XYZ file of N, CA and C in Angstrom:
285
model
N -36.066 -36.467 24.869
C -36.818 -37.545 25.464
C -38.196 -37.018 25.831
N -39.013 -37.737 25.759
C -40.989 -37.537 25.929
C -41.301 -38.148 27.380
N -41.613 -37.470 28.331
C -42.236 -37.704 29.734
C -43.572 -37.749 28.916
N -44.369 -38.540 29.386
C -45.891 -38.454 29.545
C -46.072 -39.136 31.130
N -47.687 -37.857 31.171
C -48.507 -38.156 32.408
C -49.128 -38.993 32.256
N -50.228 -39.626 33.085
C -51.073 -40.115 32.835
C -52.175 -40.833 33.889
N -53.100 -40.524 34.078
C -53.537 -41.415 35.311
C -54.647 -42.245 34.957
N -54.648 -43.559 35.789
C -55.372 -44.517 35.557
C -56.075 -44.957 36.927
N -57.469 -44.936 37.045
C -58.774 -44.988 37.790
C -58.564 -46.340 38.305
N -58.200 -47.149 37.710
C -58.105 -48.622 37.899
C -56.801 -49.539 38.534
N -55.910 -48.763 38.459
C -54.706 -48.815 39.052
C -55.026 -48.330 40.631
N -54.173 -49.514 42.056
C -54.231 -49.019 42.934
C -53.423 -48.186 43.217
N -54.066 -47.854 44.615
C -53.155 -46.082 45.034
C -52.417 -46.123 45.536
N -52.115 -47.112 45.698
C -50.833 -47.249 46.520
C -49.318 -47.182 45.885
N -49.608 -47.402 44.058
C -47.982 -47.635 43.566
C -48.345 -46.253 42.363
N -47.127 -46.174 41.710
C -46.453 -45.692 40.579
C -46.504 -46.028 39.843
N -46.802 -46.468 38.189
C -45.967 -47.126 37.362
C -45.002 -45.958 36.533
N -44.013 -46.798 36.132
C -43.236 -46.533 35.408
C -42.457 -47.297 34.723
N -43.009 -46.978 33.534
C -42.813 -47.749 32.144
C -41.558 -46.900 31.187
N -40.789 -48.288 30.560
C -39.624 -47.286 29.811
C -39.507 -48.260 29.127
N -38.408 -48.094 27.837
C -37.974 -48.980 26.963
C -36.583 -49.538 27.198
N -36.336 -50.620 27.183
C -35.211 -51.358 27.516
C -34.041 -49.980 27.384
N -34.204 -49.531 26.818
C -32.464 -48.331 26.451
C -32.615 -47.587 27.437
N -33.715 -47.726 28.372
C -33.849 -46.622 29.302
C -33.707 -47.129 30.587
N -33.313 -47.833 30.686
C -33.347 -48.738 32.600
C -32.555 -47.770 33.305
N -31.280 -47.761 32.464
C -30.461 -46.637 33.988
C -31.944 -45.484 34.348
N -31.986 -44.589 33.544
C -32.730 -44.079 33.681
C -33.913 -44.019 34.617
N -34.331 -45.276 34.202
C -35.663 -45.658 35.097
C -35.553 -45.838 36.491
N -34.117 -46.348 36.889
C -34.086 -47.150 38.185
C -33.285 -45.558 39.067
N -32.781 -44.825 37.977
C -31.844 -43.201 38.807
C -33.406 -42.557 39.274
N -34.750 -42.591 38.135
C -35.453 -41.727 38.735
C -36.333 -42.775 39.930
N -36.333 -44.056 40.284
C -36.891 -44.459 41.308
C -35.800 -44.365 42.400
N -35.156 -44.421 42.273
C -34.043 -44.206 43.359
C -34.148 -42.775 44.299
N -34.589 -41.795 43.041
C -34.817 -40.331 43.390
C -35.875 -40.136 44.266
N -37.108 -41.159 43.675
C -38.799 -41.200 44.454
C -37.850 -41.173 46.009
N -37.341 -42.503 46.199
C -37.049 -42.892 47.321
C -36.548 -41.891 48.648
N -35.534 -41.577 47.565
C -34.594 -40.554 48.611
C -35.701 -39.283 48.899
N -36.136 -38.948 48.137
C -37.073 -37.300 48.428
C -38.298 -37.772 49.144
N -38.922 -39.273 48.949
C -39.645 -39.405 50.150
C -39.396 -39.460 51.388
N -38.053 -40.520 51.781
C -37.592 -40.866 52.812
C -37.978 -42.190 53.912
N -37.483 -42.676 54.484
C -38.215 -43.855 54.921
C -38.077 -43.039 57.191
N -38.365 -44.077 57.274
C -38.416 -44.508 58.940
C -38.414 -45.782 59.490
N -37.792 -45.540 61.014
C -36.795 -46.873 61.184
C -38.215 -47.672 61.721
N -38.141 -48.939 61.273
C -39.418 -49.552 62.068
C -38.966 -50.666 63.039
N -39.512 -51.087 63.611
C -38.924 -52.429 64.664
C -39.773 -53.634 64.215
N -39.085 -54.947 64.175
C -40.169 -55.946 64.393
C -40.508 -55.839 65.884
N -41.326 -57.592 66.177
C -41.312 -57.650 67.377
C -40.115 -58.224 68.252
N -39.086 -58.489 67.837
C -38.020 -58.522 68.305
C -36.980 -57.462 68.552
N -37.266 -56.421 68.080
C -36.611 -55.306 68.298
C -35.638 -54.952 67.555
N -35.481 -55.670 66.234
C -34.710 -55.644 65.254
C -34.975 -54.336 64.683
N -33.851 -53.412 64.250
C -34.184 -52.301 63.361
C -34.228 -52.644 61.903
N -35.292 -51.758 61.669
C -35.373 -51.895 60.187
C -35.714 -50.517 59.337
N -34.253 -49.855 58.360
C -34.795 -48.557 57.843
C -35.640 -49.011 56.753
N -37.186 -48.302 56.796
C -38.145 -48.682 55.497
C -38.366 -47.439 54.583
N -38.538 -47.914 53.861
C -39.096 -46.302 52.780
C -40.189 -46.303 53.557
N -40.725 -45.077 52.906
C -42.017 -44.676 53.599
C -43.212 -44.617 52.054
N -42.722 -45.295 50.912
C -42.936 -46.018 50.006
C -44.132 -46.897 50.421
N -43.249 -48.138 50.702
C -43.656 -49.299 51.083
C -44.722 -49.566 52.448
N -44.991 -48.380 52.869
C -45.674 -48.292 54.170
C -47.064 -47.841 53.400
N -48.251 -48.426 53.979
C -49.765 -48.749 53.736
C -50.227 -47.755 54.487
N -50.120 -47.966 56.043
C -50.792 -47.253 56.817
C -50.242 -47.150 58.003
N -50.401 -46.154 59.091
C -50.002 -46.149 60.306
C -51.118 -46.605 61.267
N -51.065 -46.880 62.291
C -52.023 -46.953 63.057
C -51.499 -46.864 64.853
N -52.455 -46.329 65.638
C -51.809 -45.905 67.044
C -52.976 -46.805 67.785
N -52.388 -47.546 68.462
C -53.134 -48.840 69.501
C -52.390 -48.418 70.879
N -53.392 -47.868 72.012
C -52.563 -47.860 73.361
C -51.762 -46.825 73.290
N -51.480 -45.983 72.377
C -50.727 -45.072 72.523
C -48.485 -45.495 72.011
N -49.169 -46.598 71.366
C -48.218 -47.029 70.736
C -48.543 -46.722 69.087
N -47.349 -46.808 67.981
C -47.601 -46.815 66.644
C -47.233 -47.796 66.291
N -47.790 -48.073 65.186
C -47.746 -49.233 64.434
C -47.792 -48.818 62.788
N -46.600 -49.762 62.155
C -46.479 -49.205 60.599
C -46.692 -50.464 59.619
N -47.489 -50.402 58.987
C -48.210 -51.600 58.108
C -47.775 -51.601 56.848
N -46.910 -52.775 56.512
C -46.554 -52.855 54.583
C -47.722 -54.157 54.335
N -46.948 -54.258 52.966
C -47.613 -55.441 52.342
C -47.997 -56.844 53.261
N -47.041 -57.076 53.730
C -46.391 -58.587 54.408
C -46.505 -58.331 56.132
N -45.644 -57.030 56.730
C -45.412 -56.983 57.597
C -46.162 -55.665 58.568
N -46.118 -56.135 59.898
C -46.418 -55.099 60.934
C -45.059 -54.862 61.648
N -44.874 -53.688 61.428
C -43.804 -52.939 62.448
C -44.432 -52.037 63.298
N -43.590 -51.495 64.826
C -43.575 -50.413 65.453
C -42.616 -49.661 65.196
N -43.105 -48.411 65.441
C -42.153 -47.194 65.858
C -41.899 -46.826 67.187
N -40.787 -46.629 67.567
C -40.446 -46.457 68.776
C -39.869 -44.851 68.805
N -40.001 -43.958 70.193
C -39.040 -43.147 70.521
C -39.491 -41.700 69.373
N -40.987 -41.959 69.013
C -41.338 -40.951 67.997
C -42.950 -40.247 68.297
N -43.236 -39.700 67.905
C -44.701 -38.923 68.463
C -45.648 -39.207 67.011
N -46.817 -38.743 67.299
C -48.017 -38.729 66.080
C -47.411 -37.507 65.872
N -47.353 -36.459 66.272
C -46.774 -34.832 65.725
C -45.717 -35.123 64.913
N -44.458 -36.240 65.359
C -42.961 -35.878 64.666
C -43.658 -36.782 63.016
N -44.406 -37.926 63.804
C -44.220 -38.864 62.400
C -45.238 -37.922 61.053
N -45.990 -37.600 61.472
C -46.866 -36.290 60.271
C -45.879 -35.206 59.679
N -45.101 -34.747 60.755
C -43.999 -33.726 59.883
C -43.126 -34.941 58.329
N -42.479 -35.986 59.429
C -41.856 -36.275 58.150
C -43.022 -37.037 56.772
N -43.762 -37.514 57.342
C -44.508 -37.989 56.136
C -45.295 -36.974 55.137
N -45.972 -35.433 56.091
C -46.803 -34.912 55.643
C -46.102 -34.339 54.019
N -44.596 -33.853 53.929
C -44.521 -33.608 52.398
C -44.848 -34.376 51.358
N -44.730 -35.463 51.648
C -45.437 -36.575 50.528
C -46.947 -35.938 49.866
């Protein structure tokens, strides 16, 4: 099987692609599955206090207001609770 690299200037920075041929889906979806797990996510809260485990994928940006955090996707604003700017850089910084 042929991996190719490739990067594209015009594509945002925020995603991946990954392109395969129909015979290859298991494939495709074992190695996004893999992205996932070796990135890892964190639990976010709405404002109801609902937990929510997120990839850390799908997360845009962090931001600290008041000494609170805040975790930004596409759609939604979550907090983090019960975590530091020090702890949340350890787990994100391997990315």
């Amino acid at each position: 099987m042929k991996i190719v690299y490739c990067e594209n200037a015009k594509m945002n920075h925020y995603e991946i692609r990954l392109v395969t041929h129909p015979k290859n889906i298991k494939l495709a979806k074992l190695l996004v599955s893999q992205f996932k797990e070796t990135i890892g996510e964190v639990e976010l809260y709405d404002e109801y206090k609902n937990k929510y485990p997120v990839s850390l994928l799908t997360v845009y940006y962090f931001e600290i207001v008041d000494h609170k955090i805040y975790a930004y996707t596409e759609n939604d604003v979550f907090r983090l609770y019960g975590t530091t700017m020090a702890k949340l850089k350890e787990t994100v910084e391997p990315m």
